[in-house]
Short mmCIF file of C-alpha atoms in Angstrom, two decimals:
data_model
loop_
_atom_site.label_atom_id
_atom_site.label_comp_id
_atom_site.label_asym_id
_atom_site.label_seq_id
_atom_site.Cartn_x
_atom_site.Cartn_y
_atom_site.Cartn_z
CA UNK A 1 300.56 60.59 82.33
CA UNK A 2 303.64 58.98 81.70
CA UNK A 3 305.99 60.28 79.44
CA UNK A 4 306.82 57.59 76.79
CA UNK A 5 310.14 57.93 74.75
CA UNK A 6 308.12 57.15 71.71
CA UNK A 7 304.30 56.73 71.33
CA UNK A 8 301.27 56.79 68.92
CA UNK A 9 298.32 58.75 70.14
CA UNK A 10 294.91 57.23 68.58
CA UNK A 11 292.08 59.66 68.11
CA UNK A 12 288.77 57.63 68.61
CA UNK A 13 286.60 60.62 67.67
CA UNK A 14 288.36 60.71 64.50
CA UNK A 15 287.41 56.85 63.96
CA UNK A 16 283.83 57.66 64.68
CA UNK A 17 283.91 60.81 62.20
CA UNK A 18 285.26 58.30 59.43
CA UNK A 19 282.46 55.89 60.19
CA UNK A 20 280.07 58.70 59.43
CA UNK A 21 281.87 59.70 56.20
CA UNK A 22 281.51 56.20 55.15
CA UNK A 23 277.82 56.00 55.89
CA UNK A 24 277.38 59.46 53.90
CA UNK A 25 279.01 57.88 50.97
CA UNK A 26 277.21 54.38 50.62
CA UNK A 27 273.52 53.59 49.87
CA UNK A 28 271.32 53.79 53.03
CA UNK A 29 270.55 50.22 53.37
CA UNK A 30 274.27 48.89 53.15
CA UNK A 31 276.08 48.08 56.38
CA UNK A 32 279.72 48.50 57.26
CA UNK A 33 281.79 45.23 57.79
CA UNK A 34 284.84 46.54 59.47
CA UNK A 35 287.98 45.10 58.60
CA UNK A 36 290.25 45.10 61.75
CA UNK A 37 292.70 42.55 60.75
CA UNK A 38 296.54 43.07 61.86
CA UNK A 39 295.41 44.54 65.46
CA UNK A 40 293.26 46.98 63.49
CA UNK A 41 295.87 48.07 61.06
CA UNK A 42 298.23 48.81 64.19
CA UNK A 43 295.65 50.93 65.90
CA UNK A 44 294.75 48.16 68.52
CA UNK A 45 291.84 45.94 68.06
CA UNK A 46 290.38 46.12 71.55
CA UNK A 47 289.78 49.89 71.49
CA UNK A 48 288.83 49.92 67.81
CA UNK A 49 286.27 47.19 67.76
CA UNK A 50 284.58 48.46 71.00
CA UNK A 51 284.32 51.94 69.66
CA UNK A 52 283.14 50.79 66.25
CA UNK A 53 280.74 48.61 68.19
CA UNK A 54 279.45 51.68 70.08
CA UNK A 55 278.95 53.33 66.84
CA UNK A 56 276.56 50.62 65.56
CA UNK A 57 279.07 48.49 63.51
CA UNK A 58 277.98 45.00 64.12
CA UNK A 59 279.91 43.04 61.36
CA UNK A 60 283.82 42.71 61.33
CA UNK A 61 286.38 40.90 59.09
CA UNK A 62 289.63 39.54 59.94
CA UNK A 63 292.45 37.43 58.37
CA UNK A 64 292.78 34.76 60.69
CA UNK A 65 291.27 32.34 63.08
CA UNK A 66 293.17 33.91 66.15
CA UNK A 67 292.16 37.33 65.20
CA UNK A 68 288.30 36.07 64.95
CA UNK A 69 288.63 34.43 68.52
CA UNK A 70 290.15 37.76 70.01
CA UNK A 71 287.23 40.01 68.38
CA UNK A 72 284.80 37.48 69.65
CA UNK A 73 286.10 37.24 73.27
CA UNK A 74 285.56 41.48 73.06
CA UNK A 75 282.08 41.33 71.42
CA UNK A 76 279.88 38.45 72.11
CA UNK A 77 277.15 39.06 69.53
CA UNK A 78 278.60 40.43 66.40
CA UNK A 79 279.24 38.93 63.11
CA UNK A 80 282.75 37.94 62.35
CA UNK A 81 284.10 36.75 59.01
CA UNK A 82 287.50 35.35 58.40
CA UNK A 83 288.86 36.31 55.17
CA UNK A 84 291.82 33.91 55.13
CA UNK A 85 292.24 30.25 55.12
CA UNK A 86 291.74 28.17 58.21
CA UNK A 87 292.91 24.84 58.78
CA UNK A 88 289.72 22.51 58.24
CA UNK A 89 290.73 20.82 61.57
CA UNK A 90 289.89 24.02 63.42
CA UNK A 91 286.20 23.65 62.22
CA UNK A 92 285.27 22.92 66.00
CA UNK A 93 286.65 26.42 66.88
CA UNK A 94 284.59 27.89 63.97
CA UNK A 95 281.68 26.45 65.33
CA UNK A 96 282.27 27.27 68.97
CA UNK A 97 283.00 30.87 68.59
CA UNK A 98 280.09 31.36 66.03
CA UNK A 99 282.68 32.32 63.45
CA UNK A 100 282.19 32.74 59.25
CA UNK A 101 284.70 31.10 57.27
CA UNK A 102 285.62 32.15 53.65
CA UNK A 103 285.57 29.23 51.24
CA UNK A 104 287.33 29.76 48.07
CA UNK A 105 287.84 26.30 46.24
CA UNK A 106 286.41 23.20 45.57
CA UNK A 107 289.05 21.21 47.34
CA UNK A 108 288.83 23.46 50.56
CA UNK A 109 284.92 23.37 50.47
CA UNK A 110 285.17 19.62 50.49
CA UNK A 111 287.50 19.39 53.04
CA UNK A 112 285.81 21.80 55.61
CA UNK A 113 282.29 20.07 54.99
CA UNK A 114 283.92 16.40 55.62
CA UNK A 115 285.63 17.73 58.79
CA UNK A 116 282.41 19.43 59.82
CA UNK A 117 280.41 16.28 59.20
CA UNK A 118 282.96 14.08 61.16
CA UNK A 119 282.86 16.69 64.08
CA UNK A 120 279.17 17.06 64.20
CA UNK A 121 279.21 20.59 63.76
CA UNK A 122 278.06 23.19 61.17
CA UNK A 123 280.16 25.54 59.58
CA UNK A 124 279.18 29.21 58.53
CA UNK A 125 280.70 30.24 55.49
CA UNK A 126 280.85 33.01 52.82
CA UNK A 127 281.87 32.23 49.26
CA UNK A 128 284.81 34.10 47.77
CA UNK A 129 284.60 34.56 43.98
CA UNK A 130 287.72 35.61 42.04
CA UNK A 131 287.13 38.37 39.45
CA UNK A 132 290.44 39.13 38.70
CA UNK A 133 292.58 39.55 41.68
CA UNK A 134 293.87 36.07 41.15
CA UNK A 135 294.13 35.35 44.76
CA UNK A 136 291.79 33.32 46.60
CA UNK A 137 288.52 32.43 45.17
CA UNK A 138 286.37 30.29 42.85
CA UNK A 139 286.92 31.75 39.32
CA UNK A 140 283.67 33.62 38.45
CA UNK A 141 282.81 31.32 35.75
CA UNK A 142 282.75 28.20 37.84
CA UNK A 143 279.17 28.41 38.29
CA UNK A 144 278.80 24.81 38.87
CA UNK A 145 281.34 24.61 41.33
CA UNK A 146 279.94 27.33 43.39
CA UNK A 147 276.48 25.91 43.16
CA UNK A 148 277.97 22.77 44.74
CA UNK A 149 278.79 24.74 47.88
CA UNK A 150 275.01 24.76 48.67
CA UNK A 151 274.83 21.00 48.64
CA UNK A 152 276.69 20.45 51.69
CA UNK A 153 274.49 20.02 54.79
CA UNK A 154 277.16 20.72 57.11
CA UNK A 155 277.90 24.32 55.49
CA UNK A 156 275.67 27.09 55.88
CA UNK A 157 276.15 29.81 53.28
CA UNK A 158 275.63 33.28 54.85
CA UNK A 159 277.10 35.51 51.94
CA UNK A 160 279.13 35.84 48.72
CA UNK A 161 281.80 38.29 48.03
CA UNK A 162 284.55 39.37 45.84
CA UNK A 163 287.64 41.75 46.12
CA UNK A 164 288.87 44.58 44.08
CA UNK A 165 292.37 44.79 43.07
CA UNK A 166 292.81 48.48 41.63
CA UNK A 167 289.52 50.34 43.18
CA UNK A 168 291.99 52.99 44.69
CA UNK A 169 293.24 53.84 41.47
CA UNK A 170 291.43 56.63 39.08
CA UNK A 171 293.59 55.75 35.91
CA UNK A 172 291.23 55.07 33.22
CA UNK A 173 292.67 51.63 32.67
CA UNK A 174 292.12 50.78 36.15
CA UNK A 175 288.79 51.99 36.33
CA UNK A 176 287.94 49.85 33.56
CA UNK A 177 289.19 46.85 35.19
CA UNK A 178 287.18 47.41 38.34
CA UNK A 179 284.25 47.80 36.06
CA UNK A 180 285.16 44.36 34.61
CA UNK A 181 285.51 42.89 38.15
CA UNK A 182 282.09 44.26 39.17
CA UNK A 183 280.34 43.04 35.81
CA UNK A 184 281.80 39.49 36.56
CA UNK A 185 280.51 39.24 40.15
CA UNK A 186 277.18 40.51 38.92
CA UNK A 187 276.89 38.09 36.25
CA UNK A 188 277.81 35.26 38.84
CA UNK A 189 274.99 36.46 41.15
CA UNK A 190 272.60 36.47 38.18
CA UNK A 191 273.50 32.72 37.44
CA UNK A 192 273.08 32.07 40.92
CA UNK A 193 269.45 33.28 41.10
CA UNK A 194 267.34 31.09 43.24
CA UNK A 195 270.29 30.11 45.38
CA UNK A 196 270.29 31.58 49.08
CA UNK A 197 273.88 33.21 48.82
CA UNK A 198 273.00 35.55 51.62
CA UNK A 199 274.76 38.91 52.01
CA UNK A 200 276.85 40.42 49.20
CA UNK A 201 279.92 42.58 49.40
CA UNK A 202 282.69 43.82 47.10
CA UNK A 203 284.13 47.14 47.97
CA UNK A 204 287.24 47.70 49.92
CA UNK A 205 288.47 51.19 51.04
CA UNK A 206 289.35 52.38 47.43
CA UNK A 207 286.07 50.88 46.24
CA UNK A 208 284.00 52.80 48.68
CA UNK A 209 285.68 55.92 48.04
CA UNK A 210 285.75 55.71 44.34
CA UNK A 211 282.76 53.78 43.60
CA UNK A 212 280.40 54.45 46.58
CA UNK A 213 276.80 53.85 45.28
CA UNK A 214 277.28 50.15 44.44
CA UNK A 215 274.08 48.16 45.36
CA UNK A 216 275.43 45.31 47.74
CA UNK A 217 274.67 44.58 51.35
CA UNK A 218 277.94 45.36 52.96
CA UNK A 219 281.14 47.40 52.34
CA UNK A 220 284.41 46.36 53.96
CA UNK A 221 286.44 49.45 54.78
CA UNK A 222 289.91 48.62 56.38
CA UNK A 223 292.54 51.44 56.10
CA UNK A 224 289.79 53.93 55.38
CA UNK A 225 288.44 53.66 58.91
CA UNK A 226 291.80 55.27 60.08
CA UNK A 227 291.73 58.27 57.69
CA UNK A 228 294.86 56.93 55.79
CA UNK A 229 293.45 55.36 52.64
CA UNK A 230 296.32 54.20 50.07
CA UNK A 231 296.35 54.75 46.26
CA UNK A 232 294.70 57.53 44.43
CA UNK A 233 291.26 58.43 45.90
CA UNK A 234 288.86 61.22 46.11
CA UNK A 235 289.08 63.77 49.01
CA UNK A 236 286.12 62.93 51.12
CA UNK A 237 287.06 64.45 54.48
CA UNK A 238 288.46 61.53 56.36
CA UNK A 239 290.51 62.43 59.64
CA UNK A 240 293.68 60.28 60.38
CA UNK A 241 293.15 58.35 63.58
CA UNK A 242 296.85 57.92 64.59
CA UNK A 243 299.91 60.15 65.09
CA UNK A 244 303.49 59.27 65.77
CA UNK A 245 305.41 61.11 68.43
CA UNK A 246 308.80 60.99 70.47
CA UNK A 247 311.15 63.43 72.40
CA UNK A 248 314.20 65.00 71.98
CA UNK A 249 316.89 63.70 74.27
CA UNK A 250 320.02 66.04 73.25
CA UNK A 251 320.70 68.93 71.25
CA UNK A 252 324.24 69.77 70.15
CA UNK A 253 326.02 71.72 67.83
CA UNK A 254 328.52 70.04 65.15
CA UNK A 255 331.24 72.01 63.39
CA UNK A 256 331.27 72.40 59.58
CA UNK A 257 332.09 69.18 57.67
CA UNK A 258 331.65 66.74 60.74
CA UNK A 259 329.76 63.65 59.91
CA UNK A 260 326.42 62.33 61.67
CA UNK A 261 325.63 58.85 62.51
CA UNK A 262 326.24 55.32 61.11
CA UNK A 263 328.11 55.35 57.98
CA UNK A 264 329.30 58.92 58.17
CA UNK A 265 326.64 59.34 55.60
CA UNK A 266 325.74 63.25 56.36
CA UNK A 267 328.03 66.28 56.64
CA UNK A 268 327.24 69.82 55.95
CA UNK A 269 329.54 72.72 54.64
CA UNK A 270 328.51 74.97 57.73
CA UNK A 271 327.93 74.46 61.43
CA UNK A 272 324.37 72.84 62.45
CA UNK A 273 322.53 72.33 65.45
CA UNK A 274 321.50 68.50 65.89
CA UNK A 275 318.87 66.95 67.90
CA UNK A 276 318.80 63.27 68.66
CA UNK A 277 315.24 61.99 68.83
CA UNK A 278 314.08 58.91 71.01
CA UNK A 279 312.62 56.78 68.24
CA UNK A 280 314.15 54.63 65.60
CA UNK A 281 313.27 51.77 63.16
CA UNK A 282 312.85 49.26 66.08
CA UNK A 283 309.89 51.63 67.01
CA UNK A 284 308.56 51.01 63.38
CA UNK A 285 309.89 54.26 61.79
CA UNK A 286 311.17 53.07 58.15
CA UNK A 287 315.01 52.99 58.21
CA UNK A 288 315.07 53.58 54.34
CA UNK A 289 314.09 57.21 55.08
CA UNK A 290 317.35 57.65 55.95
CA UNK A 291 319.13 60.50 53.59
CA UNK A 292 315.73 61.59 52.15
CA UNK A 293 315.17 64.83 54.42
CA UNK A 294 312.12 63.19 55.90
CA UNK A 295 310.10 66.15 57.79
CA UNK A 296 309.41 66.04 61.30
CA UNK A 297 307.53 68.83 63.35
CA UNK A 298 309.36 70.65 66.32
CA UNK A 299 307.57 73.27 68.13
CA UNK A 300 305.27 73.81 65.31
CA UNK A 301 308.06 73.95 62.76
CA UNK A 302 309.30 71.71 60.08
CA UNK A 303 312.82 70.23 60.70
CA UNK A 304 314.36 67.25 58.58
CA UNK A 305 316.01 64.02 59.49
CA UNK A 306 319.61 63.83 58.83
CA UNK A 307 321.97 60.75 58.89
CA UNK A 308 321.14 57.06 59.01
CA UNK A 309 318.18 56.14 61.04
CA UNK A 310 319.45 53.91 64.05
CA UNK A 311 317.55 51.32 65.54
CA UNK A 312 316.52 53.29 68.73
CA UNK A 313 317.26 56.92 67.70
CA UNK A 314 317.30 59.33 64.82
CA UNK A 315 318.83 62.76 64.17
CA UNK A 316 317.13 66.11 63.02
CA UNK A 317 318.51 69.28 61.76
CA UNK A 318 317.10 71.89 64.20
CA UNK A 319 319.37 74.82 63.21
CA UNK A 320 316.73 77.14 61.80
CA UNK A 321 314.22 76.38 64.90
CA UNK A 322 314.73 78.84 67.92
CA UNK A 323 314.33 77.39 71.53
CA UNK A 324 314.61 73.53 70.79
CA UNK A 325 315.54 71.94 73.77
CA UNK A 326 315.66 68.66 75.64
CA UNK A 327 312.39 67.21 76.30
CA UNK A 328 310.45 68.89 73.40
CA UNK A 329 307.94 66.89 71.55
CA UNK A 330 308.69 65.60 68.02
CA UNK A 331 305.91 64.81 65.61
CA UNK A 332 306.92 62.26 63.18
CA UNK A 333 303.46 61.50 61.66
CA UNK A 334 300.56 64.34 62.58
CA UNK A 335 299.79 67.78 63.02
CA UNK A 336 301.18 70.64 64.76
CA UNK A 337 299.93 74.34 64.46
CA UNK A 338 299.70 75.09 60.63
CA UNK A 339 301.84 71.91 59.49
CA UNK A 340 300.93 68.29 58.97
CA UNK A 341 302.94 65.42 57.92
CA UNK A 342 300.56 62.61 56.88
CA UNK A 343 301.20 58.91 56.82
CA UNK A 344 300.93 58.94 53.18
CA UNK A 345 303.82 61.23 52.70
CA UNK A 346 306.07 58.96 54.93
CA UNK A 347 304.82 55.98 53.09
CA UNK A 348 305.58 57.28 49.66
CA UNK A 349 309.04 58.42 50.81
CA UNK A 350 309.67 55.11 52.08
CA UNK A 351 308.68 53.04 48.98
CA UNK A 352 305.53 51.49 50.65
CA UNK A 353 301.70 51.95 51.45
CA UNK A 354 300.06 53.53 54.70
CA UNK A 355 298.76 49.84 55.37
CA UNK A 356 301.96 48.59 55.96
CA UNK A 357 303.43 51.58 57.70
CA UNK A 358 300.38 51.71 59.96
CA UNK A 359 301.17 47.95 60.84
CA UNK A 360 304.83 48.30 61.29
CA UNK A 361 304.37 50.41 64.52
CA UNK A 362 305.89 48.29 67.34
CA UNK A 363 305.14 47.51 70.77
CA UNK A 364 307.98 49.97 72.04
CA UNK A 365 305.72 52.82 70.77
CA UNK A 366 302.67 52.29 73.29
CA UNK A 367 299.38 53.68 72.04
CA UNK A 368 297.53 56.45 73.92
CA UNK A 369 293.98 56.54 73.39
CA UNK A 370 292.05 60.10 73.12
CA UNK A 371 288.32 60.47 73.26
CA UNK A 372 286.32 63.09 74.00
CA UNK A 373 283.64 60.65 75.51
CA UNK A 374 286.42 59.63 78.16
CA UNK A 375 287.62 62.01 81.17
CA UNK A 376 291.02 60.36 80.96
CA UNK A 377 293.43 59.39 78.27
CA UNK A 378 294.05 55.77 78.78
CA UNK A 379 297.45 54.28 77.75
CA UNK A 380 298.01 50.74 76.53
CA UNK A 381 301.19 49.11 76.44
CA UNK A 382 300.75 46.21 74.57
CA UNK A 383 302.26 44.07 71.71
CA UNK A 384 301.27 45.18 68.14
CA UNK A 385 300.64 42.82 65.39
CA UNK A 386 302.35 43.20 61.98
CA UNK A 387 301.04 42.93 58.57
CA UNK A 388 302.04 39.74 56.71
#
């Protein structure tokens, strides 16, 4: 196998394990709608969607029309929901690729129906209800406006859903707000009795973990699929799917009080053995970890990052680790022997969330896919999407 300067390893067995965990949490009749936007949260949409499909997942959600068309090109028969806005002028693409579009306002619904009529096509839609996120969606009390969606002959309503804003928190006030959102959604459904609103879904990753037993038709796991949930959630046995690795390019001794890296930001009162690692912020490793003693793993032991993180390289202190040489592997996110550096730790240190950190990983860190069902490790060097 080609040795890359920096790479991510994607464990598809862990992905399938996480699917099993989700099934163990939710009601038996509830199905998974896998959210694979932003190139499957930086894990690679092609391999992820195909693995999920082989595991029995037949519903997917994405953010954009382009993502939806990509999934359709991979899987011909699955259900694909676009969570974000699509230009109404693209309604023919929605129909051509058998995609489901979210409708979220009176104006957008009217415009979509008008263009669909002019184009001679039918658009499949899910209705988005805003229960407190205050982003996209009909207000939960706009019952008459929601009922109007069913009057358009060019629109076929396939589902109705909402989104939870603090389901990944166990703070009492946040749990109360999640319950308020659920009550608002349920009241909306009660007032729509007799209307063929189709499938219902509310729970995102945090909602699945902290509120698993809700009686809706679908759940929408995103970051949870990859074993790196953000926020405050219960431990449910998820396994991280991705690891971030690089190699050591050089090891050198520096004298006491010598400085390291740009800005001469780090120095030590005693001599140190410093290793330069072949990864930097252009590969997706956060520059704002500079000076925070971020941990990495070398030969099964913990080293710390020193100096300012560069575009293509970073430096680590390996003074207390014997036998470190050029070519040794460095694990920036992952496990080695008894030590683990999880993405949540790195995200917290860099003042972000696991979702963003996973999406930051750039094309310079190609993905290596691992699966026990395949004899060979398959490597994909491809452009990665970024979360917007």
